[in-house]
């Protein structure tokens, strides 16, 4: 039985051991690999929509960001100017967007144990989703 790391095991004219050693020596330290991407700004500094702003010609920002800012989005408490109701607007980071088919499927879904997704769209080049606002509690 051949030893997979033996110098005698060849693949396409090269030994497995030689290829493995070359791969190991060519690897860069983690800071060199991750350093090629520009650093991300702190999550709270991404957008910080101003209180009073009318977003997407319908949602007036009341407070926010509320809760902990995640790696994908910021959440704002807003008022739906059409209905007068409080809503939560989740504004995604510029490069992120949830699966469109899932969002369309959830829009209008009504269940007593599920927060209702009311609307979604794009604002200032960023995807947003609007859901009913749930006061208090934690997930």
PDB file of C-alpha atoms in Angstrom:
ATOM      1  CA  UNK A   1       0.000   0.000   0.000  1.00  0.00           C
ATOM      2  CA  UNK A   2       1.456   3.359  -0.985  1.00  0.00           C
ATOM      3  CA  UNK A   3       1.979   6.015   1.649  1.00  0.00           C
ATOM      4  CA  UNK A   4      -0.009   9.104   0.499  1.00  0.00           C
ATOM      5  CA  UNK A   5       2.691  11.486   1.713  1.00  0.00           C
ATOM      6  CA  UNK A   6       5.664   9.497   0.500  1.00  0.00           C
ATOM      7  CA  UNK A   7       8.004  11.085  -2.031  1.00  0.00           C
ATOM      8  CA  UNK A   8       7.322   8.109  -4.258  1.00  0.00           C
ATOM      9  CA  UNK A   9       3.617   8.888  -4.723  1.00  0.00           C
ATOM     10  CA  UNK A  10       3.337  10.998  -7.842  1.00  0.00           C
ATOM     11  CA  UNK A  11       0.473  12.936  -9.287  1.00  0.00           C
ATOM     12  CA  UNK A  12       0.871  14.497 -12.730  1.00  0.00           C
ATOM     13  CA  UNK A  13       4.665  14.216 -12.574  1.00  0.00           C
ATOM     14  CA  UNK A  14       4.967  15.832  -9.151  1.00  0.00           C
ATOM     15  CA  UNK A  15       5.191  14.196  -5.773  1.00  0.00           C
ATOM     16  CA  UNK A  16       2.442  14.694  -3.247  1.00  0.00           C
ATOM     17  CA  UNK A  17       4.956  15.594  -0.544  1.00  0.00           C
ATOM     18  CA  UNK A  18       6.643  18.225  -2.698  1.00  0.00           C
ATOM     19  CA  UNK A  19       3.298  19.772  -3.612  1.00  0.00           C
ATOM     20  CA  UNK A  20       2.172  19.769   0.028  1.00  0.00           C
ATOM     21  CA  UNK A  21       5.417  21.411   1.181  1.00  0.00           C
ATOM     22  CA  UNK A  22       5.119  24.062  -1.531  1.00  0.00           C
ATOM     23  CA  UNK A  23       1.541  24.824  -0.468  1.00  0.00           C
ATOM     24  CA  UNK A  24       2.551  25.141   3.177  1.00  0.00           C
ATOM     25  CA  UNK A  25       5.495  27.431   2.469  1.00  0.00           C
ATOM     26  CA  UNK A  26       3.458  29.610   0.101  1.00  0.00           C
ATOM     27  CA  UNK A  27       0.680  30.244   2.611  1.00  0.00           C
ATOM     28  CA  UNK A  28       0.518  33.733   3.979  1.00  0.00           C
ATOM     29  CA  UNK A  29      -0.036  34.570   7.630  1.00  0.00           C
ATOM     30  CA  UNK A  30      -3.712  35.308   8.438  1.00  0.00           C
ATOM     31  CA  UNK A  31      -3.120  39.047   8.861  1.00  0.00           C
ATOM     32  CA  UNK A  32      -1.692  39.219   5.337  1.00  0.00           C
ATOM     33  CA  UNK A  33      -4.682  37.430   3.860  1.00  0.00           C
ATOM     34  CA  UNK A  34      -7.338  39.408   5.710  1.00  0.00           C
ATOM     35  CA  UNK A  35      -5.391  42.651   5.351  1.00  0.00           C
ATOM     36  CA  UNK A  36      -6.184  42.832   1.659  1.00  0.00           C
ATOM     37  CA  UNK A  37      -9.739  43.959   2.377  1.00  0.00           C
ATOM     38  CA  UNK A  38     -10.339  47.512   3.569  1.00  0.00           C
ATOM     39  CA  UNK A  39     -11.418  47.617   7.209  1.00  0.00           C
ATOM     40  CA  UNK A  40     -15.165  47.865   7.761  1.00  0.00           C
ATOM     41  CA  UNK A  41     -16.483  50.945   9.526  1.00  0.00           C
ATOM     42  CA  UNK A  42     -18.037  50.385  12.947  1.00  0.00           C
ATOM     43  CA  UNK A  43     -21.607  49.035  12.509  1.00  0.00           C
ATOM     44  CA  UNK A  44     -23.330  52.082  14.051  1.00  0.00           C
ATOM     45  CA  UNK A  45     -21.493  54.409  11.690  1.00  0.00           C
ATOM     46  CA  UNK A  46     -22.782  52.772   8.501  1.00  0.00           C
ATOM     47  CA  UNK A  47     -25.984  54.729   8.117  1.00  0.00           C
ATOM     48  CA  UNK A  48     -27.466  56.254  11.243  1.00  0.00           C
ATOM     49  CA  UNK A  49     -30.595  57.598   9.584  1.00  0.00           C
ATOM     50  CA  UNK A  50     -31.599  60.928  11.047  1.00  0.00           C
ATOM     51  CA  UNK A  51     -34.694  61.187  13.231  1.00  0.00           C
ATOM     52  CA  UNK A  52     -37.492  62.726  11.188  1.00  0.00           C
ATOM     53  CA  UNK A  53     -36.168  61.489   7.831  1.00  0.00           C
ATOM     54  CA  UNK A  54     -38.884  60.252   5.472  1.00  0.00           C
ATOM     55  CA  UNK A  55     -37.494  57.040   4.050  1.00  0.00           C
ATOM     56  CA  UNK A  56     -38.825  55.621   0.776  1.00  0.00           C
ATOM     57  CA  UNK A  57     -41.494  58.353   0.727  1.00  0.00           C
ATOM     58  CA  UNK A  58     -43.450  56.504   3.411  1.00  0.00           C
ATOM     59  CA  UNK A  59     -41.539  55.623   6.599  1.00  0.00           C
ATOM     60  CA  UNK A  60     -40.685  58.434   9.036  1.00  0.00           C
ATOM     61  CA  UNK A  61     -37.684  57.591  11.259  1.00  0.00           C
ATOM     62  CA  UNK A  62     -38.603  57.975  14.941  1.00  0.00           C
ATOM     63  CA  UNK A  63     -35.595  56.374  16.686  1.00  0.00           C
ATOM     64  CA  UNK A  64     -32.663  54.205  15.913  1.00  0.00           C
ATOM     65  CA  UNK A  65     -30.703  52.284  15.357  1.00  0.00           C
ATOM     66  CA  UNK A  66     -32.493  50.245  18.035  1.00  0.00           C
ATOM     67  CA  UNK A  67     -31.220  47.062  19.648  1.00  0.00           C
ATOM     68  CA  UNK A  68     -27.833  45.707  18.804  1.00  0.00           C
ATOM     69  CA  UNK A  69     -26.554  46.473  15.349  1.00  0.00           C
ATOM     70  CA  UNK A  70     -25.792  43.201  13.612  1.00  0.00           C
ATOM     71  CA  UNK A  71     -23.325  42.423  10.895  1.00  0.00           C
ATOM     72  CA  UNK A  72     -26.071  42.544   8.305  1.00  0.00           C
ATOM     73  CA  UNK A  73     -28.338  45.487   9.126  1.00  0.00           C
ATOM     74  CA  UNK A  74     -29.552  48.289  11.376  1.00  0.00           C
ATOM     75  CA  UNK A  75     -33.113  48.458  12.679  1.00  0.00           C
ATOM     76  CA  UNK A  76     -35.072  51.691  13.097  1.00  0.00           C
ATOM     77  CA  UNK A  77     -38.406  52.434  14.719  1.00  0.00           C
ATOM     78  CA  UNK A  78     -40.455  54.320  12.153  1.00  0.00           C
ATOM     79  CA  UNK A  79     -44.003  55.486  11.527  1.00  0.00           C
ATOM     80  CA  UNK A  80     -45.791  54.327   8.420  1.00  0.00           C
ATOM     81  CA  UNK A  81     -47.159  57.628   7.114  1.00  0.00           C
ATOM     82  CA  UNK A  82     -49.895  55.810   5.164  1.00  0.00           C
ATOM     83  CA  UNK A  83     -51.344  53.912   8.145  1.00  0.00           C
ATOM     84  CA  UNK A  84     -49.984  55.932  11.090  1.00  0.00           C
ATOM     85  CA  UNK A  85     -48.715  52.719  12.734  1.00  0.00           C
ATOM     86  CA  UNK A  86     -45.298  52.130  14.276  1.00  0.00           C
ATOM     87  CA  UNK A  87     -43.126  49.791  12.192  1.00  0.00           C
ATOM     88  CA  UNK A  88     -39.606  48.401  12.336  1.00  0.00           C
ATOM     89  CA  UNK A  89     -37.432  49.108   9.303  1.00  0.00           C
ATOM     90  CA  UNK A  90     -34.414  46.859   8.839  1.00  0.00           C
ATOM     91  CA  UNK A  91     -31.859  48.553   6.566  1.00  0.00           C
ATOM     92  CA  UNK A  92     -29.281  46.095   5.243  1.00  0.00           C
ATOM     93  CA  UNK A  93     -25.621  46.825   4.638  1.00  0.00           C
ATOM     94  CA  UNK A  94     -24.873  47.911   1.060  1.00  0.00           C
ATOM     95  CA  UNK A  95     -23.580  44.531  -0.127  1.00  0.00           C
ATOM     96  CA  UNK A  96     -26.241  42.359   1.529  1.00  0.00           C
ATOM     97  CA  UNK A  97     -29.722  41.344   0.508  1.00  0.00           C
ATOM     98  CA  UNK A  98     -31.904  38.467   1.681  1.00  0.00           C
ATOM     99  CA  UNK A  99     -33.203  35.866  -0.747  1.00  0.00           C
ATOM    100  CA  UNK A 100     -35.891  37.583  -2.845  1.00  0.00           C
ATOM    101  CA  UNK A 101     -38.143  34.513  -3.055  1.00  0.00           C
ATOM    102  CA  UNK A 102     -38.122  34.130   0.736  1.00  0.00           C
ATOM    103  CA  UNK A 103     -38.942  37.809   1.270  1.00  0.00           C
ATOM    104  CA  UNK A 104     -41.802  37.695  -1.230  1.00  0.00           C
ATOM    105  CA  UNK A 105     -43.129  34.544   0.433  1.00  0.00           C
ATOM    106  CA  UNK A 106     -43.055  36.124   3.892  1.00  0.00           C
ATOM    107  CA  UNK A 107     -44.704  39.385   2.851  1.00  0.00           C
ATOM    108  CA  UNK A 108     -48.257  39.369   4.147  1.00  0.00           C
ATOM    109  CA  UNK A 109     -47.886  36.082   6.066  1.00  0.00           C
ATOM    110  CA  UNK A 110     -50.166  36.345   9.102  1.00  0.00           C
ATOM    111  CA  UNK A 111     -49.674  34.175  12.196  1.00  0.00           C
ATOM    112  CA  UNK A 112     -50.049  35.093  15.881  1.00  0.00           C
ATOM    113  CA  UNK A 113     -46.478  33.915  16.649  1.00  0.00           C
ATOM    114  CA  UNK A 114     -44.706  35.465  13.654  1.00  0.00           C
ATOM    115  CA  UNK A 115     -43.801  39.130  13.216  1.00  0.00           C
ATOM    116  CA  UNK A 116     -45.532  40.262  10.038  1.00  0.00           C
ATOM    117  CA  UNK A 117     -43.355  41.438   7.166  1.00  0.00           C
ATOM    118  CA  UNK A 118     -45.250  44.324   5.568  1.00  0.00           C
ATOM    119  CA  UNK A 119     -43.045  45.714   2.845  1.00  0.00           C
ATOM    120  CA  UNK A 120     -39.574  45.634   1.318  1.00  0.00           C
ATOM    121  CA  UNK A 121     -37.623  47.594  -1.232  1.00  0.00           C
ATOM    122  CA  UNK A 122     -34.509  49.618  -1.913  1.00  0.00           C
ATOM    123  CA  UNK A 123     -33.556  52.936  -0.353  1.00  0.00           C
ATOM    124  CA  UNK A 124     -30.325  54.814  -1.134  1.00  0.00           C
ATOM    125  CA  UNK A 125     -28.924  51.721  -2.848  1.00  0.00           C
ATOM    126  CA  UNK A 126     -29.627  49.467   0.139  1.00  0.00           C
ATOM    127  CA  UNK A 127     -32.252  46.790   0.634  1.00  0.00           C
ATOM    128  CA  UNK A 128     -34.774  47.317   3.437  1.00  0.00           C
ATOM    129  CA  UNK A 129     -37.638  45.371   4.916  1.00  0.00           C
ATOM    130  CA  UNK A 130     -40.526  46.690   7.014  1.00  0.00           C
ATOM    131  CA  UNK A 131     -42.241  44.649   9.698  1.00  0.00           C
ATOM    132  CA  UNK A 132     -44.707  45.338  12.471  1.00  0.00           C
ATOM    133  CA  UNK A 133     -43.080  46.922  15.503  1.00  0.00           C
ATOM    134  CA  UNK A 134     -43.082  44.761  18.643  1.00  0.00           C
ATOM    135  CA  UNK A 135     -42.671  46.724  21.860  1.00  0.00           C
ATOM    136  CA  UNK A 136     -40.440  45.272  24.590  1.00  0.00           C
ATOM    137  CA  UNK A 137     -39.183  41.767  25.162  1.00  0.00           C
ATOM    138  CA  UNK A 138     -36.289  39.948  23.574  1.00  0.00           C
ATOM    139  CA  UNK A 139     -35.871  37.330  20.932  1.00  0.00           C
TER     140      UNK A 139
END
